[in-house]
Tab-separated table of C-alpha atoms and ligand atoms in Angstrom:
chain	number	residue	atom	x	y	z
W	23	UNK	CA	59.659	190.026	123.289
W	24	UNK	CA	57.027	189.995	120.523
W	25	UNK	CA	56.593	193.737	120.875
W	26	UNK	CA	60.301	194.428	120.350
W	27	UNK	CA	60.085	192.742	116.980
W	28	UNK	CA	56.867	194.323	115.836
W	29	UNK	CA	58.520	196.048	112.874
W	30	UNK	CA	60.530	193.015	111.766
W	31	UNK	CA	60.007	191.717	108.225
W	32	UNK	CA	62.213	190.170	105.542
W	33	UNK	CA	64.164	193.454	105.099
W	34	UNK	CA	64.841	194.542	108.676
W	35	UNK	CA	65.341	196.494	110.799
W	36	UNK	CA	68.687	194.932	111.584
W	37	UNK	CA	69.008	196.955	114.796
W	38	UNK	CA	66.974	199.284	116.979
W	39	UNK	CA	69.233	200.966	119.509
W	40	UNK	CA	67.980	202.647	122.609
W	41	UNK	CA	70.316	205.287	124.037
W	42	UNK	CA	69.867	206.641	127.539
W	43	UNK	CA	72.388	208.794	129.439
W	44	UNK	CA	70.651	210.251	132.502
W	45	UNK	CA	73.599	212.522	133.340
W	46	UNK	CA	73.166	214.227	129.942
W	47	UNK	CA	69.359	214.004	129.903
W	48	UNK	CA	69.928	212.183	126.623
W	49	UNK	CA	67.284	209.891	125.206
W	50	UNK	CA	67.673	208.747	121.622
W	51	UNK	CA	66.719	205.946	119.255
W	52	UNK	CA	68.686	204.700	116.277
W	53	UNK	CA	67.083	202.413	113.709
W	54	UNK	CA	69.475	200.703	111.305
W	55	UNK	CA	67.152	199.122	108.794
W	56	UNK	CA	68.632	197.178	105.885
W	57	UNK	CA	72.370	197.364	105.165
W	58	UNK	CA	72.628	194.863	102.287
W	59	UNK	CA	73.609	197.659	99.855
W	60	UNK	CA	76.110	199.158	102.332
W	61	UNK	CA	76.321	201.249	105.502
W	62	UNK	CA	73.029	202.979	106.230
W	63	UNK	CA	72.738	206.727	105.571
W	64	UNK	CA	69.937	208.589	107.310
W	65	UNK	CA	69.250	211.804	109.140
W	66	UNK	CA	69.423	212.626	112.834
W	67	UNK	CA	66.135	214.268	113.795
W	68	UNK	CA	65.950	216.309	116.976
W	69	UNK	CA	62.365	216.683	118.123
W	70	UNK	CA	60.399	216.248	121.344
W	71	UNK	CA	57.806	213.815	120.039
W	72	UNK	CA	58.922	211.281	117.421
W	73	UNK	CA	57.861	207.703	118.115
W	74	UNK	CA	59.973	204.589	117.582
W	75	UNK	CA	57.424	203.558	114.942
W	76	UNK	CA	57.970	206.820	113.051
W	77	UNK	CA	61.732	206.450	113.329
W	78	UNK	CA	61.435	202.956	111.869
W	79	UNK	CA	59.203	204.188	109.002
W	80	UNK	CA	61.693	206.953	108.189
W	81	UNK	CA	64.575	204.446	108.260
W	82	UNK	CA	62.690	202.116	105.901
W	83	UNK	CA	61.971	205.018	103.563
W	84	UNK	CA	65.737	205.642	103.437
W	85	UNK	CA	66.344	201.969	102.578
W	86	UNK	CA	64.120	202.390	99.505
W	87	UNK	CA	65.404	205.850	98.594
W	88	UNK	CA	69.072	204.842	98.757
W	89	UNK	CA	68.504	201.559	96.905
W	90	UNK	CA	66.389	203.231	94.226
W	91	UNK	CA	69.130	205.826	93.745
W	92	UNK	CA	71.630	203.000	93.214
W	93	UNK	CA	73.733	204.161	96.150
W	94	UNK	CA	75.977	201.705	97.993
W	95	UNK	CA	74.056	202.507	101.172
W	96	UNK	CA	71.263	201.049	103.224
W	97	UNK	CA	68.705	202.984	105.223
W	98	UNK	CA	68.698	204.262	108.785
W	99	UNK	CA	67.405	207.071	110.918
W	100	UNK	CA	67.796	208.392	114.422
W	101	UNK	CA	65.903	210.604	116.792
W	102	UNK	CA	67.212	212.604	119.717
W	103	UNK	CA	64.279	213.472	121.942
W	104	UNK	CA	64.337	217.146	122.888
W	105	UNK	CA	63.822	220.737	121.871
W	106	UNK	CA	66.139	221.561	118.939
W	107	UNK	CA	66.172	225.240	119.940
W	108	UNK	CA	68.009	224.808	123.244
W	109	UNK	CA	71.139	226.910	123.891
W	110	UNK	CA	74.101	226.099	121.638
W	111	UNK	CA	76.356	224.784	124.417
W	112	UNK	CA	73.662	222.419	125.718
W	113	UNK	CA	72.917	221.239	122.189
W	114	UNK	CA	76.588	220.544	121.519
W	115	UNK	CA	76.811	218.469	124.687
W	116	UNK	CA	73.700	216.480	123.780
W	117	UNK	CA	74.756	215.867	120.171
W	118	UNK	CA	78.280	214.899	121.219
W	119	UNK	CA	76.829	212.553	123.854
W	120	UNK	CA	74.637	210.966	121.204
W	121	UNK	CA	77.563	210.681	118.780
W	122	UNK	CA	79.799	209.080	121.420
W	123	UNK	CA	77.056	206.530	122.103
W	124	UNK	CA	76.892	205.510	118.411
W	125	UNK	CA	80.660	205.520	117.945
W	126	UNK	CA	80.723	201.771	117.329
W	127	UNK	CA	77.553	201.617	115.217
W	128	UNK	CA	79.817	201.720	112.191
W	129	UNK	CA	77.140	200.703	109.686
W	130	UNK	CA	75.176	203.901	110.344
W	131	UNK	CA	76.295	207.217	108.807
W	132	UNK	CA	74.361	210.145	110.303
W	133	UNK	CA	73.210	213.168	108.295
W	134	UNK	CA	71.256	216.335	109.102
W	135	UNK	CA	67.472	216.295	109.408
W	136	UNK	CA	64.821	218.374	111.144
W	137	UNK	CA	66.402	220.042	114.191
W	138	UNK	CA	70.028	219.340	113.212
W	139	UNK	CA	72.358	221.047	110.757
W	140	UNK	CA	75.891	220.963	109.377
W	141	UNK	CA	77.346	222.240	112.672
W	142	UNK	CA	75.743	219.274	114.468
W	143	UNK	CA	77.208	216.928	111.840
W	144	UNK	CA	80.649	218.432	112.468
W	145	UNK	CA	80.298	217.447	116.177
W	146	UNK	CA	79.133	213.955	115.177
W	147	UNK	CA	82.090	213.530	112.829
W	148	UNK	CA	84.457	214.776	115.513
W	149	UNK	CA	83.224	212.056	117.896
W	150	UNK	CA	82.721	209.167	115.461
W	151	UNK	CA	84.794	209.868	112.347
W	152	UNK	CA	81.707	209.673	110.125
W	153	UNK	CA	78.791	211.928	109.104
W	154	UNK	CA	77.443	213.561	105.968
W	155	UNK	CA	76.040	217.041	105.421
W	156	UNK	CA	79.247	218.548	106.845
W	157	UNK	CA	80.430	222.170	106.720
W	158	UNK	CA	82.483	223.010	103.611
W	159	UNK	CA	85.696	223.283	105.615
W	160	UNK	CA	85.346	219.557	106.467
W	161	UNK	CA	84.657	218.553	102.858
W	162	UNK	CA	80.912	219.092	102.944
W	163	UNK	CA	78.847	220.025	99.896
W	164	UNK	CA	76.189	222.600	100.904
W	165	UNK	CA	73.285	220.683	99.385
W	166	UNK	CA	70.487	223.107	100.305
W	167	UNK	CA	72.514	226.107	99.162
W	168	UNK	CA	73.236	224.604	95.749
W	169	UNK	CA	69.709	223.192	95.527
W	170	UNK	CA	70.666	219.524	95.061
W	171	UNK	CA	67.113	218.247	95.590
W	172	UNK	CA	65.510	220.947	93.427
W	173	UNK	CA	68.060	220.196	90.708
W	174	UNK	CA	67.069	216.511	90.810
W	175	UNK	CA	63.372	217.427	90.746
W	176	UNK	CA	63.906	219.452	87.588
W	177	UNK	CA	65.694	216.471	85.987
W	178	UNK	CA	62.793	214.232	87.039
W	179	UNK	CA	60.260	216.630	85.490
W	180	UNK	CA	62.288	216.802	82.285
W	181	UNK	CA	61.854	213.032	81.863
W	182	UNK	CA	58.294	212.705	83.212
W	183	UNK	CA	56.984	215.410	80.843
W	184	UNK	CA	57.773	213.135	77.871
W	185	UNK	CA	55.254	210.608	79.223
W	186	UNK	CA	52.437	213.164	79.006
W	187	UNK	CA	53.638	215.030	75.904
W	188	UNK	CA	54.301	218.268	77.778
W	189	UNK	CA	56.766	220.855	76.469
W	190	UNK	CA	58.768	222.492	79.273
W	191	UNK	CA	58.945	225.738	77.320
W	192	UNK	CA	55.990	227.682	78.633
W	193	UNK	CA	54.843	224.895	81.002
W	194	UNK	CA	53.089	226.469	83.994
W	195	UNK	CA	54.431	225.451	87.398
W	196	UNK	CA	53.015	225.960	90.887
W	197	UNK	CA	55.190	225.330	93.934
W	198	UNK	CA	53.873	224.691	97.420
W	199	UNK	CA	56.623	225.624	99.912
W	200	UNK	CA	59.214	228.052	98.591
W	201	UNK	CA	62.073	226.725	100.725
W	202	UNK	CA	65.301	224.826	100.036
W	203	UNK	CA	63.605	222.322	97.730
W	204	UNK	CA	60.824	224.426	96.167
W	205	UNK	CA	62.731	227.561	95.254
W	206	UNK	CA	65.562	225.695	93.566
W	207	UNK	CA	63.140	223.422	91.681
W	208	UNK	CA	61.446	226.600	90.388
W	209	UNK	CA	64.821	228.086	89.467
W	210	UNK	CA	66.058	225.050	87.521
W	211	UNK	CA	62.713	224.599	85.749
W	212	UNK	CA	62.548	228.286	84.823
W	213	UNK	CA	66.003	227.874	83.277
W	214	UNK	CA	64.445	225.204	81.054
W	215	UNK	CA	61.697	227.591	79.948
W	216	UNK	CA	58.911	226.807	82.437
W	217	UNK	CA	56.873	229.664	83.908
W	218	UNK	CA	56.205	229.962	87.649
W	219	UNK	CA	52.519	230.903	87.916
W	220	UNK	CA	52.194	230.486	91.695
W	221	UNK	CA	54.237	229.795	94.810
W	222	UNK	CA	53.323	229.518	98.467
W	223	UNK	CA	54.922	229.669	101.877
W	224	UNK	CA	53.369	229.820	105.344
W	225	UNK	CA	52.428	233.480	104.703
W	226	UNK	CA	50.182	232.619	101.745
W	227	UNK	CA	50.065	232.008	98.011
W	228	UNK	CA	51.424	234.447	95.441
W	229	UNK	CA	49.940	233.968	91.969
W	230	UNK	CA	50.403	235.559	88.566
W	231	UNK	CA	49.195	233.739	85.462
W	232	UNK	CA	51.606	235.771	83.322
W	233	UNK	CA	54.574	234.493	85.339
W	234	UNK	CA	56.500	235.395	88.501
W	235	UNK	CA	60.176	236.284	88.488
W	236	UNK	CA	61.877	233.379	90.298
W	237	UNK	CA	65.109	235.283	90.962
W	238	UNK	CA	63.392	238.139	92.748
W	239	UNK	CA	61.301	235.726	94.866
W	240	UNK	CA	64.455	233.889	95.925
W	241	UNK	CA	66.112	237.207	96.802
W	242	UNK	CA	63.032	238.145	98.840
W	243	UNK	CA	63.193	234.893	100.829
W	244	UNK	CA	66.936	235.271	101.301
W	245	UNK	CA	66.323	238.707	102.794
W	246	UNK	CA	64.116	237.004	105.414
W	247	UNK	CA	60.823	238.205	103.914
W	248	UNK	CA	57.718	236.264	102.930
W	249	UNK	CA	56.115	235.759	99.527
W	250	UNK	CA	53.250	238.054	100.568
W	251	UNK	CA	55.776	240.928	100.784
W	252	UNK	CA	56.333	240.753	97.012
W	253	UNK	CA	55.061	243.829	95.189
W	254	UNK	CA	53.610	241.932	92.219
W	255	UNK	CA	51.008	239.194	91.788
W	256	UNK	CA	47.785	238.303	93.552
W	257	UNK	CA	47.951	237.362	97.225
W	258	UNK	CA	45.809	234.432	98.304
W	259	UNK	CA	45.513	232.119	101.315
W	260	UNK	CA	48.260	229.492	101.730
W	261	UNK	CA	46.029	226.600	100.722
W	262	UNK	CA	44.828	228.410	97.555
W	263	UNK	CA	47.929	226.960	95.891
W	264	UNK	CA	45.820	223.790	95.552
W	265	UNK	CA	43.405	225.546	93.154
W	266	UNK	CA	45.981	226.990	90.768
W	267	UNK	CA	45.506	225.972	87.153
W	268	UNK	CA	48.913	224.671	86.062
W	269	UNK	CA	50.762	221.879	84.236
W	270	UNK	CA	53.183	220.914	87.032
W	271	UNK	CA	52.250	221.115	90.715
W	272	UNK	CA	55.207	220.652	93.065
W	273	UNK	CA	54.605	219.887	96.729
W	274	UNK	CA	57.730	220.980	98.647
W	275	UNK	CA	56.450	221.709	102.140
W	276	UNK	CA	54.831	219.171	104.476
W	277	UNK	CA	53.552	215.575	104.501
W	278	UNK	CA	49.889	214.736	103.750
W	279	UNK	CA	48.976	218.061	102.111
W	280	UNK	CA	46.969	216.351	99.361
W	281	UNK	CA	44.254	214.162	100.821
W	282	UNK	CA	40.986	212.519	99.789
W	283	UNK	CA	39.084	215.636	100.940
W	284	UNK	CA	41.015	218.153	98.789
W	285	UNK	CA	42.544	216.171	95.916
W	286	UNK	CA	39.714	217.183	93.557
W	287	UNK	CA	40.914	220.823	93.800
W	288	UNK	CA	44.197	220.122	92.007
W	289	UNK	CA	44.292	221.198	88.344
W	290	UNK	CA	47.554	219.825	87.060
W	291	UNK	CA	48.933	217.160	84.715
W	292	UNK	CA	52.139	216.298	86.560
W	293	UNK	CA	52.936	216.091	90.281
W	294	UNK	CA	56.594	215.391	91.105
W	295	UNK	CA	56.879	214.927	94.868
W	296	UNK	CA	59.511	217.232	96.352
W	297	UNK	CA	58.303	216.816	99.928
W	298	UNK	CA	58.239	213.393	101.584
W	299	UNK	CA	54.796	211.708	101.521
W	300	UNK	CA	52.925	214.853	100.407
W	301	UNK	CA	49.913	212.799	99.226
W	302	UNK	CA	47.966	210.242	101.203
W	303	UNK	CA	47.625	206.825	99.479
W	304	UNK	CA	43.949	207.579	98.662
W	305	UNK	CA	44.861	210.908	97.062
W	306	UNK	CA	47.661	209.318	95.042
W	307	UNK	CA	45.227	206.686	93.785
W	308	UNK	CA	42.650	209.355	92.879
W	309	UNK	CA	45.243	211.374	90.944
W	310	UNK	CA	46.321	208.277	89.043
W	311	UNK	CA	42.685	207.480	88.190
W	312	UNK	CA	42.303	211.020	86.820
W	313	UNK	CA	45.387	210.660	84.638
W	314	UNK	CA	47.622	212.984	86.674
W	315	UNK	CA	51.181	211.645	86.534
W	316	UNK	CA	52.651	211.440	90.057
W	317	UNK	CA	56.363	210.767	90.513
W	318	UNK	CA	56.841	209.359	94.016
W	319	UNK	CA	58.970	211.170	96.589
W	320	UNK	CA	61.815	208.698	96.915
W	321	UNK	CA	62.459	208.836	93.171
W	322	UNK	CA	61.841	212.556	92.608
W	323	UNK	CA	63.549	214.022	95.703
W	324	UNK	CA	66.618	211.751	95.925
W	325	UNK	CA	68.978	214.597	94.953
W	326	UNK	CA	69.783	215.466	98.564
W	327	UNK	CA	70.848	212.008	99.681
W	328	UNK	CA	72.766	211.406	96.451
W	329	UNK	CA	74.688	214.615	97.169
W	330	UNK	CA	75.396	213.378	100.721
W	331	UNK	CA	76.669	210.013	99.446
W	332	UNK	CA	78.994	211.719	96.950
W	333	UNK	CA	80.269	213.967	99.751
W	334	UNK	CA	80.977	210.858	101.853
W	335	UNK	CA	83.243	209.537	99.066
W	336	UNK	CA	85.120	212.857	98.873
W	337	UNK	CA	83.466	213.888	95.576
W	338	UNK	CA	82.983	217.452	94.426
W	339	UNK	CA	79.844	219.517	93.896
W	340	UNK	CA	80.191	218.900	90.138
W	341	UNK	CA	80.385	215.112	90.701
W	342	UNK	CA	77.248	215.319	92.862
W	343	UNK	CA	75.218	217.277	90.286
W	344	UNK	CA	76.304	214.957	87.453
W	345	UNK	CA	75.347	211.871	89.440
W	346	UNK	CA	71.995	213.348	90.510
W	347	UNK	CA	71.159	214.210	86.911
W	348	UNK	CA	72.065	210.764	85.623
W	349	UNK	CA	70.402	208.775	88.439
W	350	UNK	CA	67.172	210.715	88.811
W	351	UNK	CA	66.601	210.719	85.046
W	352	UNK	CA	67.270	206.973	84.727
W	353	UNK	CA	65.067	206.088	87.697
W	354	UNK	CA	62.199	208.330	86.652
W	355	UNK	CA	62.222	206.742	83.217
W	356	UNK	CA	62.464	203.179	84.565
W	357	UNK	CA	59.648	203.703	87.069
W	358	UNK	CA	57.281	205.436	84.650
W	359	UNK	CA	57.911	202.840	81.930
W	360	UNK	CA	57.258	199.995	84.358
W	361	UNK	CA	54.167	201.679	85.752
W	362	UNK	CA	52.787	202.193	82.243
W	363	UNK	CA	53.616	198.642	81.144
W	364	UNK	CA	52.171	196.937	84.243
W	365	UNK	CA	49.324	199.433	84.687
W	366	UNK	CA	50.342	200.055	88.295
W	367	UNK	CA	50.782	203.224	90.319
W	368	UNK	CA	54.227	204.797	89.836
W	369	UNK	CA	54.780	204.303	93.580
W	370	UNK	CA	54.197	200.544	93.248
W	371	UNK	CA	56.655	200.409	90.353
W	372	UNK	CA	59.199	202.455	92.329
W	373	UNK	CA	58.875	200.187	95.359
W	374	UNK	CA	59.268	197.120	93.186
W	375	UNK	CA	62.454	198.590	91.687
W	376	UNK	CA	63.931	199.396	95.105
W	377	UNK	CA	62.922	196.015	96.546
W	378	UNK	CA	64.530	194.186	93.626
W	379	UNK	CA	67.809	196.021	94.244
W	380	UNK	CA	67.755	195.320	97.975
W	381	UNK	CA	66.887	191.647	97.419
W	382	UNK	CA	69.715	191.276	94.894
W	383	UNK	CA	72.150	192.809	97.385
W	384	UNK	CA	70.802	190.553	100.154
W	385	UNK	CA	71.581	187.500	97.998
W	386	UNK	CA	75.247	188.441	98.178
W	387	UNK	CA	75.340	188.579	101.962
W	388	UNK	CA	76.451	185.740	104.193
W	389	UNK	CA	73.338	185.521	106.366
W	390	UNK	CA	70.761	185.843	103.653
B	428	NAD	P1	62.383	224.307	104.093
B	428	NAD	O1	62.060	224.493	105.524
B	428	NAD	O2	63.615	224.937	103.522
B	428	NAD	O3	61.162	224.847	103.200
B	428	NAD	C1	59.839	224.516	103.452
B	428	NAD	C2	58.974	225.643	102.919
B	428	NAD	O4	57.623	225.238	103.039
B	428	NAD	C3	59.104	226.973	103.662
B	428	NAD	O5	59.173	228.014	102.719
B	428	NAD	C4	57.793	227.092	104.458
B	428	NAD	O6	57.366	228.433	104.590
B	428	NAD	C5	56.870	226.326	103.552
B	428	NAD	N1	55.664	225.777	104.193
B	428	NAD	C6	55.539	225.114	105.362
B	428	NAD	N2	54.252	224.794	105.571
B	428	NAD	C7	53.564	225.272	104.506
B	428	NAD	C8	52.213	225.246	104.140
B	428	NAD	N3	51.296	224.664	104.902
B	428	NAD	N4	51.852	225.836	102.959
B	428	NAD	C9	52.776	226.422	102.167
B	428	NAD	N5	54.088	226.465	102.471
B	428	NAD	C10	54.463	225.889	103.625
B	428	NAD	O7	62.354	222.726	103.862
B	428	NAD	P2	62.977	221.916	102.656
B	428	NAD	O8	64.345	221.449	103.003
B	428	NAD	O9	62.753	222.665	101.393
B	428	NAD	O10	62.063	220.608	102.669
B	428	NAD	C11	60.739	220.627	102.163
B	428	NAD	C12	60.218	219.195	102.114
B	428	NAD	O11	61.054	218.414	101.262
B	428	NAD	C13	60.199	218.452	103.442
B	428	NAD	O12	59.090	217.580	103.410
B	428	NAD	C14	61.481	217.653	103.427
B	428	NAD	O13	61.384	216.502	104.238
B	428	NAD	C15	61.550	217.278	101.968
B	428	NAD	N6	62.890	216.962	101.470
B	428	NAD	C16	63.904	217.863	101.577
B	428	NAD	C17	65.141	217.561	101.031
B	428	NAD	C18	66.281	218.552	101.050
B	428	NAD	O14	67.281	218.306	100.379
B	428	NAD	N7	66.173	219.675	101.742
B	428	NAD	C19	65.360	216.315	100.412
B	428	NAD	C20	64.298	215.413	100.316
B	428	NAD	C21	63.068	215.759	100.848
């Protein structure tokens, strides 16, 4: 009994659902965290090894991200235990089985996450009538194709730079992880005059202090090649991206890449977090102490979920980009002003902002 409620605090989770269908070999967990702001939006992760605790943490992160973004949505997350690379027919059966099982969990709106994609969301919508991250033919906005999160990151940087007196024209950027988030962040920042001096993927780091051509790197990746296949620039090891002298260092790959043992290698003034939890708490503290401005993940990378929420309301790509621009700018400014005024970490200010919004929404609920 006690164990079942080990995650419970004043915010949630309102429900943890255990799904088991032996005939389908389906095992899944859904965590609906806090729904005071509205039905929870959160991804469906398909992976062999995600714990209930991790699912809860991811759901809570969505509560803060959605509230901070001012969306009328709470936070949730689900995990289907299994190999995401199984044959298409078997995957369809599993995803449809999962969707049928959550048909009545009407305060949870599933979206794509690691191991699932827009096709999977089409199956979920077919079974339940709700999902985000859908194919275009079902009203979806292709958020990774248009670079919704990278677009928001660029808006975030455009505000954060004012706090450190940095001009974007000629600002040197380094991007760790040249994927859906990283490449579009580089593209939108280059359009504002910034210069990409280094980028990395799993193949290594490509560096050129005089500037890399973002368009040709994107074309290279689209052709299925790696950054190391580029004919210009210096090729270094993947983790050499940490040592690049720059003004803006963008993590857009994996969690926990900046830690106490390597944080001293970073030579940057601004670190907007594209990836989720790219810095450990100790590293974030150390950066703050050194005067490096860090914009926390759930403020800086909210573009994707904002796009999903606009899609859910039937909005267009233009509506999504306008809303991302307006929201991410306003939140970045509010968080950095509060952090400066109260002399706290930007993450503490961001959490306080999100908590205030959730608490205010909770006051309006019947069972508060
Ligand atoms: P992606 O798979 O499209 O791109 C990730 C890139 O990182 C790839 O180019 C890969 O080669 C590279 N990479 C992986 N490990 C690396 C390493 N050790 N060193 C250097 N490069 C490495 O993924 P994505 O959608 O761009 O997501 C990136 C991060 O941003 C993830 O943490 C994700 O959770 C987070 N995020 C994504 C979105 C979104 O809209 N896609 C929104 C919010 C947060």
